[in-house]
């Protein structure tokens, strides 16, 4: 078996495929559009807010509080599978509707390519196939990487997946959602998260300052809609997502 690729390397290999269809849409007008605000808001309702970092102790000790909070306990962190039939083309088309009409066909294809890239990433990282919590983590990590202009380390991403498994596992609305709704949530969150990570790589290779501003604004809007927090307050690290 060939060695596993680290996440940044895999993303770079996905750039050509995922952006080939989007190349016609790579304009400032495209990047101005946050691709998934309603999707992010749906996600927010399902996962709630991430835990806050511990407050400093009110003692004479000067040691600062930890920068991260503990992840969800292991027994609660299990895959939450979307078992409904695949609807990749429909999911991509629905996301593309949020873009200007002239770019919808290209963006729909780009989202389909991004989902194919996500499937490869699932295998590379040893994630459960069709885990909605992993797709939530992909959405958060992809937009975070786009805004912060840095990749999320593999182990940090896995911690985020476990954290989202716990959050979704405790959510009654998610438990009651139908198979088709869970499938759409899984596919669309994975599509957007992967696309944002890949497009960040594209801008790193082919800088465009004006487009970078618009793109980061889109990532910021996605994160703030999805988490209900100012993006400057969140951090992804070895124990997942925390509020600073």
Coordinates of N, CA and C in Angstrom, one line a residue:
X1 N 0.9 -1.2 0.0 CA 0.0 0.0 0.0 C 0.9 1.2 0.0
X2 N 0.6 2.2 -0.9 CA 1.4 3.4 -0.9 C 1.2 4.2 0.4
X3 N 2.2 5.0 0.8 CA 2.1 5.8 2.0 C 1.0 6.8 1.8
X4 N 0.3 7.2 3.0 CA -0.7 8.1 3.0 C -0.1 9.5 2.7
X5 N -0.9 10.3 2.0 CA -0.5 11.7 1.7 C -0.9 12.6 2.9
X6 N -0.1 13.5 3.3 CA -0.6 14.5 4.3 C -1.7 15.4 3.6
X7 N -2.6 15.9 4.5 CA -3.7 16.7 3.9 C -3.2 17.8 3.0
X8 N -2.2 18.7 3.3 CA -1.8 19.7 2.4 C -1.4 19.2 1.1
X9 N -0.7 18.1 1.0 CA -0.2 17.5 -0.2 C -1.4 17.0 -1.0
X10 N -2.4 16.4 -0.4 CA -3.5 15.9 -1.1 C -4.3 17.1 -1.7
X11 N -4.5 18.1 -0.9 CA -5.2 19.3 -1.4 C -4.5 19.8 -2.7
X12 N -3.2 19.9 -2.6 CA -2.5 20.4 -3.8 C -2.8 19.6 -5.0
X13 N -2.9 18.3 -4.8 CA -3.1 17.4 -6.0 C -4.5 17.5 -6.5
X14 N -5.4 18.0 -5.6 CA -6.8 18.2 -6.1 C -7.0 19.5 -6.8
X15 N -6.1 20.4 -6.7 CA -6.3 21.8 -7.2 C -6.7 21.7 -8.7
X16 N -5.9 21.0 -9.5 CA -6.1 21.0 -10.9 C -7.5 20.5 -11.3
X17 N -7.9 19.4 -10.7 CA -9.2 18.8 -11.0 C -10.3 19.6 -10.5
X18 N -10.2 20.1 -9.3 CA -11.4 20.8 -8.7 C -11.5 22.2 -9.3
X19 N -10.5 22.8 -9.7 CA -10.6 24.2 -10.3 C -10.7 24.2 -11.8
X20 N -10.5 23.1 -12.4 CA -10.6 23.1 -13.9 C -12.0 23.6 -14.3
X21 N -13.0 23.1 -13.7 CA -14.4 23.5 -14.0 C -14.7 24.9 -13.5
X22 N -14.0 25.3 -12.5 CA -14.3 26.6 -11.9 C -13.5 27.7 -12.5
X23 N -12.6 27.4 -13.4 CA -11.7 28.4 -14.0 C -12.4 29.6 -14.6
X24 N -13.5 29.3 -15.3 CA -14.3 30.3 -15.9 C -15.0 31.2 -14.9
X25 N -15.1 30.7 -13.7 CA -15.8 31.5 -12.7 C -14.9 32.2 -11.8
X26 N -13.6 32.1 -12.0 CA -12.6 32.7 -11.1 C -12.5 34.2 -11.3
X27 N -13.5 34.9 -10.9 CA -13.5 36.4 -11.0 C -13.9 37.0 -9.7
X28 N -13.6 38.3 -9.5 CA -14.0 38.9 -8.3 C -15.5 38.8 -8.0
X29 N -16.4 38.8 -9.0 CA -17.8 38.6 -8.7 C -18.1 37.3 -8.1
X30 N -17.4 36.2 -8.5 CA -17.6 34.9 -8.0 C -17.2 34.9 -6.5
X31 N -16.0 35.4 -6.2 CA -15.5 35.3 -4.9 C -16.3 36.2 -3.9
X32 N -17.0 37.1 -4.4 CA -17.8 38.0 -3.5 C -19.0 37.2 -2.8
X33 N -19.4 36.1 -3.4 CA -20.5 35.4 -3.0 C -20.1 34.4 -1.9
X34 N -20.7 34.5 -0.7 CA -20.5 33.4 0.2 C -21.4 32.2 -0.2
X35 N -20.8 31.1 -0.6 CA -21.5 30.1 -1.3 C -22.6 29.3 -0.5
X36 N -22.7 29.5 0.8 CA -23.5 28.6 1.5 C -24.1 29.1 2.8
X37 N -24.5 30.3 2.8 CA -25.0 30.9 4.1 C -26.2 30.1 4.7
X38 N -27.2 29.8 3.9 CA -28.3 29.0 4.5 C -27.8 27.6 4.9
X39 N -26.9 27.0 4.2 CA -26.4 25.7 4.7 C -25.6 25.9 6.0
X40 N -24.8 27.0 6.1 CA -24.1 27.2 7.3 C -25.0 27.5 8.5
X41 N -26.1 28.2 8.2 CA -27.1 28.4 9.3 C -27.8 27.1 9.8
X42 N -28.0 26.2 8.8 CA -28.6 24.9 9.2 C -27.6 24.1 10.0
X43 N -26.3 24.2 9.7 CA -25.3 23.5 10.4 C -25.2 24.1 11.9
X44 N -25.3 25.4 12.0 CA -25.3 26.1 13.3 C -26.4 25.5 14.2
X45 N -27.5 25.3 13.6 CA -28.7 24.8 14.5 C -28.4 23.4 14.9
X46 N -27.6 22.7 14.2 CA -27.4 21.3 14.5 C -26.3 21.1 15.6
X47 N -25.2 22.0 15.5 CA -24.0 21.7 16.4 C -24.0 22.7 17.5
X48 N -24.7 23.8 17.5 CA -24.5 24.8 18.6 C -23.2 25.4 18.5
X49 N -22.8 26.0 19.6 CA -21.5 26.8 19.7 C -20.4 25.9 20.2
X50 N -19.2 26.1 19.7 CA -18.0 25.3 20.3 C -17.8 25.7 21.7
X51 N -17.0 24.9 22.4 CA -16.7 25.2 23.8 C -15.8 26.4 23.9
X52 N -15.9 27.2 25.0 CA -15.0 28.3 25.2 C -13.8 27.8 25.9
X53 N -12.7 28.5 25.6 CA -11.4 28.2 26.3 C -11.6 28.5 27.8
X54 N -10.9 27.8 28.6 CA -11.0 28.0 30.1 C -10.6 29.4 30.5
X55 N -11.3 30.0 31.4 CA -11.0 31.3 31.9 C -9.8 31.2 32.8
X56 N -9.0 32.3 32.9 CA -7.8 32.3 33.8 C -8.2 32.1 35.3
X57 N -7.5 31.4 36.0 CA -7.8 31.1 37.4 C -7.6 32.4 38.2
X58 N -8.5 32.6 39.2 CA -8.5 33.8 40.0 C -7.7 33.5 41.2
X59 N -6.4 33.2 41.0 CA -5.5 32.9 42.1 C -4.2 33.7 41.8
X60 N -3.2 33.6 42.7 CA -2.0 34.3 42.5 C -1.1 33.7 41.4
X61 N -1.5 32.5 41.0 CA -0.7 31.9 39.9 C -0.8 32.7 38.7
X62 N 0.3 32.8 38.0 CA 0.4 33.6 36.7 C 0.4 32.7 35.5
X63 N 0.3 31.4 35.6 CA 0.3 30.5 34.5 C -1.0 30.8 33.7
X64 N -0.9 31.1 32.4 CA -2.1 31.4 31.6 C -3.0 30.1 31.4
X65 N -4.3 30.4 31.2 CA -5.2 29.3 31.0 C -4.9 28.6 29.7
X66 N -5.3 27.3 29.6 CA -5.0 26.6 28.4 C -5.7 27.3 27.2
X67 N -5.0 27.1 26.0 CA -5.6 27.8 24.8 C -6.7 27.0 24.2
X68 N -6.9 25.7 24.7 CA -7.9 24.9 24.1 C -8.7 24.2 25.2
X69 N -9.9 23.7 24.9 CA -10.7 23.0 25.8 C -10.7 21.5 25.5
X70 N -11.1 20.6 26.4 CA -11.0 19.2 26.1 C -12.0 18.8 25.0
X71 N -11.7 17.8 24.2 CA -12.6 17.4 23.2 C -13.8 16.6 23.8
X72 N -14.8 16.3 23.0 CA -15.9 15.5 23.5 C -15.4 14.1 23.9
X73 N -15.9 13.6 25.0 CA -15.4 12.3 25.5 C -15.6 11.2 24.4
X74 N -14.7 10.2 24.4 CA -14.7 9.2 23.4 C -16.0 8.5 23.1
X75 N -16.7 8.0 24.2 CA -17.9 7.2 23.9 C -19.0 8.0 23.1
X76 N -19.0 9.3 23.1 CA -20.0 10.1 22.4 C -19.5 10.4 21.0
X77 N -18.2 10.2 20.7 CA -17.6 10.5 19.4 C -17.7 9.3 18.5
X78 N -18.8 9.1 17.8 CA -18.9 8.0 16.9 C -19.4 8.6 15.5
X79 N -19.1 7.9 14.4 CA -19.6 8.4 13.1 C -21.1 8.5 13.1
X80 N -21.6 9.5 12.4 CA -23.1 9.7 12.2 C -23.3 9.6 10.7
X81 N -23.7 8.5 10.2 CA -23.7 8.2 8.8 C -25.0 8.7 8.1
X82 N -24.8 9.3 6.9 CA -25.8 9.6 6.0 C -26.1 8.4 5.1
X83 N -27.1 7.7 5.4 CA -27.4 6.4 4.7 C -28.3 6.6 3.5
X84 N -28.8 7.8 3.2 CA -29.7 8.0 2.1 C -29.0 7.8 0.8
X85 N -29.7 7.7 -0.3 CA -29.1 7.5 -1.6 C -28.2 8.8 -2.0
X86 N -27.2 8.6 -2.7 CA -26.3 9.7 -3.1 C -27.1 10.6 -4.0
X87 N -26.9 11.9 -3.9 CA -27.6 12.9 -4.7 C -26.6 14.0 -5.0
X88 N -25.4 13.6 -5.4 CA -24.3 14.5 -5.6 C -24.6 15.6 -6.6
X89 N -25.1 15.3 -7.8 CA -25.4 16.3 -8.8 C -26.4 17.3 -8.3
X90 N -27.4 16.8 -7.6 CA -28.5 17.7 -7.1 C -27.9 18.6 -6.0
X91 N -27.1 18.0 -5.1 CA -26.5 18.9 -4.1 C -25.6 19.9 -4.7
X92 N -24.8 19.6 -5.7 CA -23.9 20.6 -6.3 C -24.7 21.7 -7.0
X93 N -25.8 21.3 -7.7 CA -26.7 22.2 -8.4 C -27.3 23.2 -7.4
X94 N -27.7 22.7 -6.3 CA -28.3 23.6 -5.3 C -27.3 24.6 -4.7
X95 N -26.1 24.2 -4.5 CA -25.1 25.1 -4.1 C -24.8 26.1 -5.1
X96 N -24.8 25.7 -6.4 CA -24.4 26.6 -7.5 C -25.5 27.7 -7.7
X97 N -26.7 27.4 -7.2 CA -27.8 28.4 -7.4 C -27.5 29.7 -6.6
X98 N -26.5 29.7 -5.6 CA -26.2 30.8 -4.9 C -25.2 31.7 -5.6
X99 N -24.8 31.3 -6.8 CA -23.8 32.1 -7.6 C -24.5 32.8 -8.7
X100 N -23.9 33.8 -9.3 CA -24.5 34.5 -10.5 C -24.8 33.5 -11.6
X101 N -25.9 33.7 -12.3 CA -26.3 32.7 -13.3 C -25.3 32.3 -14.3
X102 N -24.4 33.3 -14.7 CA -23.4 32.9 -15.7 C -22.4 31.9 -15.2
X103 N -22.3 31.8 -13.9 CA -21.2 30.9 -13.3 C -21.8 29.6 -12.7
X104 N -23.1 29.4 -12.8 CA -23.7 28.3 -12.1 C -23.2 26.9 -12.6
X105 N -23.2 26.8 -13.9 CA -22.8 25.5 -14.5 C -21.4 25.1 -14.1
X106 N -20.5 26.1 -14.2 CA -19.1 25.9 -13.8 C -18.9 25.5 -12.4
X107 N -19.7 26.3 -11.5 CA -19.6 26.0 -10.1 C -20.2 24.7 -9.7
X108 N -21.3 24.3 -10.3 CA -21.9 23.0 -10.1 C -20.8 21.9 -10.3
X109 N -20.1 22.0 -11.5 CA -19.1 21.0 -11.8 C -18.0 21.0 -10.8
X110 N -17.6 22.3 -10.4 CA -16.5 22.4 -9.4 C -16.9 21.8 -8.1
X111 N -18.1 21.9 -7.7 CA -18.6 21.3 -6.4 C -18.6 19.8 -6.5
X112 N -19.0 19.3 -7.7 CA -18.9 17.8 -7.9 C -17.5 17.3 -7.8
X113 N -16.6 18.0 -8.4 CA -15.2 17.6 -8.4 C -14.6 17.7 -7.0
X114 N -15.1 18.7 -6.2 CA -14.7 18.9 -4.8 C -15.1 17.7 -4.0
X115 N -16.3 17.2 -4.3 CA -16.9 16.1 -3.5 C -16.0 14.8 -3.8
X116 N -15.7 14.7 -5.1 CA -14.8 13.5 -5.4 C -13.5 13.7 -4.7
X117 N -13.0 14.9 -4.5 CA -11.7 15.1 -3.7 C -12.0 14.8 -2.3
X118 N -13.1 15.1 -1.8 CA -13.4 14.8 -0.4 C -13.4 13.3 -0.2
X119 N -14.0 12.5 -1.1 CA -14.0 11.1 -1.0 C -12.6 10.5 -0.8
X120 N -11.6 11.1 -1.6 CA -10.2 10.7 -1.5 C -9.7 11.0 -0.1
X121 N -10.0 12.2 0.4 CA -9.5 12.6 1.7 C -10.1 11.7 2.8
X122 N -11.4 11.3 2.7 CA -11.9 10.4 3.7 C -11.0 9.2 3.8
X123 N -10.7 8.6 2.6 CA -9.9 7.4 2.6 C -8.5 7.7 3.1
X124 N -7.9 8.8 2.7 CA -6.5 9.1 3.1 C -6.4 9.2 4.6
X125 N -7.4 9.8 5.3 CA -7.4 10.1 6.7 C -8.0 9.0 7.5
X126 N -8.5 7.9 6.9 CA -9.1 6.8 7.6 C -10.4 7.2 8.2
X127 N -11.2 8.1 7.6 CA -12.4 8.6 8.2 C -13.6 7.6 7.7
X128 N -14.6 7.5 8.5 CA -15.8 6.7 8.2 C -16.4 7.3 6.9
X129 N -16.8 6.5 6.0 CA -17.5 7.0 4.8 C -18.9 7.5 5.1
X130 N -19.2 8.7 4.6 CA -20.6 9.2 4.7 C -20.9 9.8 6.2
X131 N -19.8 10.1 6.9 CA -20.0 10.6 8.2 C -20.4 12.1 8.1
X132 N -21.6 12.5 8.6 CA -22.0 13.9 8.5 C -21.1 14.8 9.3
X133 N -20.7 14.2 10.5 CA -19.9 15.0 11.4 C -18.5 15.4 10.7
X134 N -18.0 14.5 10.0 CA -16.7 14.7 9.2 C -17.0 15.8 8.2
X135 N -18.1 15.8 7.5 CA -18.4 16.9 6.6 C -18.6 18.2 7.2
X136 N -19.2 18.2 8.4 CA -19.3 19.5 9.2 C -17.9 20.0 9.5
X137 N -17.0 19.1 9.9 CA -15.6 19.4 10.2 C -14.9 20.0 9.0
X138 N -15.2 19.4 7.8 CA -14.6 19.8 6.6 C -15.0 21.2 6.2
X139 N -16.3 21.5 6.4 CA -16.8 22.9 6.2 C -16.1 23.9 7.1
X140 N -16.0 23.6 8.4 CA -15.4 24.5 9.3 C -13.9 24.6 8.9
X141 N -13.2 23.5 8.8 CA -11.7 23.6 8.5 C -11.4 24.2 7.2
X142 N -12.2 24.0 6.1 CA -12.0 24.6 4.8 C -12.1 26.1 4.8
X143 N -13.2 26.5 5.5 CA -13.4 28.0 5.6 C -12.4 28.6 6.5
X144 N -12.0 27.9 7.6 CA -11.0 28.4 8.5 C -9.7 28.6 7.8
X145 N -9.3 27.6 7.0 CA -8.0 27.6 6.3 C -8.1 28.8 5.3
X146 N -9.2 29.0 4.6 CA -9.3 30.0 3.7 C -9.2 31.4 4.3
X147 N -9.8 31.6 5.5 CA -9.7 32.9 6.1 C -8.4 33.1 6.8
X148 N -7.8 32.1 7.4 CA -6.5 32.2 8.1 C -5.4 32.1 7.2
X149 N -5.6 31.6 6.0 CA -4.6 31.4 5.0 C -3.5 30.4 5.5
X150 N -4.0 29.4 6.1 CA -3.1 28.3 6.5 C -3.9 27.0 6.6
X151 N -3.2 25.9 6.4 CA -3.9 24.6 6.4 C -4.1 24.2 7.9
X152 N -5.1 23.3 8.0 CA -5.3 22.7 9.3 C -4.6 21.3 9.3
X153 N -3.8 21.1 10.3 CA -3.0 19.8 10.4 C -4.0 18.6 10.5
X154 N -3.5 17.5 10.0 CA -4.3 16.3 9.9 C -4.9 15.9 11.3
X155 N -4.0 15.9 12.3 CA -4.4 15.5 13.6 C -5.4 16.5 14.2
X156 N -5.2 17.7 14.0 CA -6.2 18.8 14.4 C -7.5 18.5 13.8
X157 N -7.5 18.2 12.5 CA -8.8 18.0 11.8 C -9.5 16.7 12.3
X158 N -8.7 15.7 12.7 CA -9.4 14.5 13.2 C -10.0 14.8 14.6
X159 N -9.3 15.7 15.4 CA -9.9 16.1 16.6 C -11.2 16.8 16.4
X160 N -11.2 17.7 15.4 CA -12.4 18.4 15.1 C -13.5 17.5 14.7
X161 N -13.2 16.5 13.9 CA -14.2 15.5 13.5 C -14.9 14.8 14.7
X162 N -14.0 14.4 15.7 CA -14.5 13.8 16.9 C -15.4 14.8 17.7
X163 N -15.0 16.0 17.7 CA -15.8 17.0 18.4 C -17.2 17.2 17.8
X164 N -17.2 17.2 16.5 CA -18.5 17.4 15.8 C -19.3 16.1 15.9
X165 N -18.7 15.0 16.0 CA -19.5 13.8 16.2 C -20.2 13.9 17.5
X166 N -19.6 14.4 18.5 CA -20.2 14.5 19.8 C -21.3 15.5 19.8
X167 N -21.1 16.7 19.1 CA -22.1 17.7 19.1 C -23.3 17.3 18.3
X168 N -23.1 16.7 17.1 CA -24.3 16.2 16.4 C -25.0 15.1 17.1
X169 N -24.2 14.2 17.7 CA -24.8 13.0 18.4 C -25.7 13.4 19.5
X170 N -25.6 14.6 20.1 CA -26.4 15.1 21.2 C -27.6 15.9 20.7
X171 N -27.7 16.1 19.4 CA -28.7 17.1 18.8 C -29.9 16.3 18.4
X172 N -31.1 16.7 19.0 CA -32.3 16.0 18.7 C -32.8 16.3 17.3
X173 N -32.6 17.5 16.8 CA -33.1 17.8 15.5 C -32.3 17.0 14.5
X174 N -31.0 16.8 14.7 CA -30.3 16.0 13.7 C -30.8 14.5 13.8
X175 N -31.0 14.0 14.9 CA -31.4 12.6 15.1 C -32.8 12.4 14.4
X176 N -33.6 13.4 14.4 CA -35.0 13.3 13.8 C -35.0 13.6 12.3
X177 N -33.9 14.2 11.8 CA -33.9 14.5 10.3 C -34.0 13.3 9.5
X178 N -34.6 13.5 8.3 CA -34.8 12.3 7.4 C -33.5 12.0 6.7
X179 N -33.5 10.8 6.0 CA -32.3 10.4 5.4 C -31.8 11.3 4.3
X180 N -32.8 11.8 3.5 CA -32.4 12.7 2.4 C -31.8 14.0 2.9
X181 N -32.3 14.5 4.0 CA -31.8 15.8 4.6 C -30.4 15.6 5.1
X182 N -30.1 14.4 5.7 CA -28.8 14.1 6.2 C -27.8 14.0 5.1
X183 N -28.3 13.3 4.0 CA -27.4 13.1 2.9 C -27.1 14.5 2.2
X184 N -28.0 15.3 2.1 CA -27.8 16.7 1.5 C -26.8 17.4 2.3
X185 N -27.0 17.4 3.6 CA -26.1 18.1 4.5 C -24.7 17.6 4.4
X186 N -24.6 16.3 4.4 CA -23.3 15.6 4.3 C -22.6 16.1 3.0
X187 N -23.3 15.9 1.9 CA -22.6 16.2 0.6 C -22.3 17.7 0.4
X188 N -23.2 18.6 0.8 CA -23.0 20.0 0.6 C -21.9 20.6 1.5
X189 N -21.9 20.2 2.7 CA -20.9 20.7 3.6 C -19.5 20.2 3.2
X190 N -19.4 18.9 2.8 CA -18.1 18.4 2.3 C -17.7 19.1 1.0
X191 N -18.6 19.4 0.1 CA -18.3 20.1 -1.1 C -17.8 21.5 -0.8
X192 N -18.4 22.3 0.0 CA -18.0 23.6 0.3 C -16.7 23.6 1.0
X193 N -16.5 22.8 2.0 CA -15.3 22.8 2.8 C -14.1 22.5 1.9
X194 N -14.2 21.4 1.1 CA -13.2 21.0 0.2 C -12.9 22.1 -0.9
X195 N -13.9 22.7 -1.4 CA -13.7 23.7 -2.4 C -13.0 24.9 -1.8
X196 N -13.3 25.3 -0.6 CA -12.6 26.5 0.0 C -11.2 26.2 0.2
X197 N -10.9 25.0 0.7 CA -9.5 24.6 0.9 C -8.7 24.6 -0.4
X198 N -9.3 24.0 -1.4 CA -8.6 23.9 -2.7 C -8.4 25.3 -3.4
X199 N -9.5 26.1 -3.3 CA -9.4 27.4 -3.9 C -8.3 28.3 -3.2
X200 N -8.2 28.1 -1.9 CA -7.1 28.8 -1.2 C -5.8 28.5 -1.7
X201 N -5.6 27.2 -2.1 CA -4.3 26.8 -2.7 C -4.1 27.4 -4.0
X202 N -5.2 27.5 -4.8 CA -5.1 28.2 -6.1 C -4.6 29.6 -5.9
X203 N -5.2 30.4 -5.0 CA -4.8 31.7 -4.8 C -3.4 31.9 -4.2
X204 N -3.0 30.9 -3.5 CA -1.6 30.9 -3.0 C -0.6 30.8 -4.2
X205 N -1.0 30.0 -5.2 CA -0.2 29.8 -6.4 C -0.3 30.9 -7.4
X206 N -1.5 31.5 -7.5 CA -1.7 32.5 -8.4 C -2.3 33.7 -7.7
X207 N -1.5 34.5 -7.0 CA -2.1 35.6 -6.2 C -2.9 36.6 -7.0
X208 N -4.0 37.0 -6.3 CA -4.8 38.1 -6.9 C -5.4 38.8 -5.7
X209 N -4.8 39.9 -5.3 CA -5.1 40.6 -4.1 C -6.6 40.9 -3.9
X210 N -7.2 41.4 -5.0 CA -8.6 41.8 -4.9 C -9.5 40.6 -4.7
X211 N -9.2 39.5 -5.4 CA -10.0 38.3 -5.3 C -9.7 37.7 -3.9
X212 N -8.5 37.8 -3.4 CA -8.2 37.2 -2.1 C -9.1 37.9 -1.0
X213 N -9.3 39.2 -1.1 CA -10.1 39.9 -0.1 C -11.5 39.4 -0.2
X214 N -12.1 39.2 -1.4 CA -13.4 38.8 -1.5 C -13.6 37.3 -1.0
X215 N -12.6 36.5 -1.4 CA -12.6 35.1 -1.0 C -12.6 35.0 0.6
X216 N -11.7 35.7 1.2 CA -11.6 35.6 2.7 C -12.9 36.2 3.3
X217 N -13.5 37.2 2.7 CA -14.8 37.6 3.2 C -15.9 36.6 3.1
X218 N -15.8 35.8 2.0 CA -16.8 34.7 1.9 C -16.6 33.6 2.9
X219 N -15.3 33.3 3.2 CA -15.0 32.3 4.3 C -15.4 32.8 5.6
X220 N -15.2 34.1 5.9 CA -15.6 34.7 7.1 C -17.1 34.6 7.3
X221 N -17.8 35.0 6.2 CA -19.3 34.9 6.3 C -19.8 33.5 6.6
X222 N -19.2 32.5 5.9 CA -19.6 31.1 6.1 C -19.4 30.7 7.6
X223 N -18.2 31.0 8.1 CA -17.9 30.6 9.5 C -18.8 31.3 10.5
X224 N -19.0 32.6 10.3 CA -19.8 33.3 11.3 C -21.3 32.9 11.3
X225 N -21.7 32.6 10.1 CA -23.1 32.1 9.9 C -23.2 30.7 10.5
X226 N -22.2 29.8 10.4 CA -22.2 28.5 10.8 C -22.0 28.3 12.3
X227 N -21.2 29.2 12.9 CA -20.9 29.1 14.3 C -21.5 30.1 15.2
X228 N -22.0 31.2 14.6 CA -22.6 32.2 15.4 C -21.6 33.0 16.2
X229 N -20.4 33.1 15.8 CA -19.3 33.7 16.5 C -18.4 34.6 15.5
X230 N -17.8 35.6 16.0 CA -16.9 36.4 15.2 C -15.7 35.4 14.9
X231 N -15.3 35.5 13.7 CA -14.2 34.5 13.2 C -12.9 34.7 14.0
X232 N -12.7 35.9 14.4 CA -11.5 36.2 15.2 C -11.4 35.5 16.5
X233 N -12.5 35.0 17.0 CA -12.6 34.3 18.3 C -12.4 32.8 18.3
X234 N -12.4 32.3 17.1 CA -12.3 30.8 17.0 C -10.9 30.4 16.6
X235 N -10.6 29.2 17.1 CA -9.2 28.6 16.8 C -9.4 27.1 16.7
X236 N -8.6 26.5 15.7 CA -8.6 25.1 15.6 C -7.2 24.6 15.9
X237 N -7.1 23.6 16.8 CA -5.8 23.1 17.3 C -5.9 21.7 17.6
X238 N -5.0 21.2 18.4 CA -4.9 19.7 18.7 C -6.1 19.1 19.4
X239 N -6.9 20.0 20.0 CA -8.1 19.4 20.7 C -9.4 19.9 20.0
X240 N -9.3 20.3 18.8 CA -10.5 20.7 18.0 C -10.7 22.2 18.0
X241 N -12.0 22.6 17.9 CA -12.4 24.0 17.8 C -12.8 24.6 19.2
X242 N -12.2 25.7 19.5 CA -12.5 26.4 20.7 C -12.8 27.9 20.5
X243 N -13.3 28.5 21.5 CA -13.6 30.0 21.4 C -12.5 30.7 22.3
X244 N -11.9 31.7 21.7 CA -10.9 32.4 22.5 C -11.5 33.5 23.3

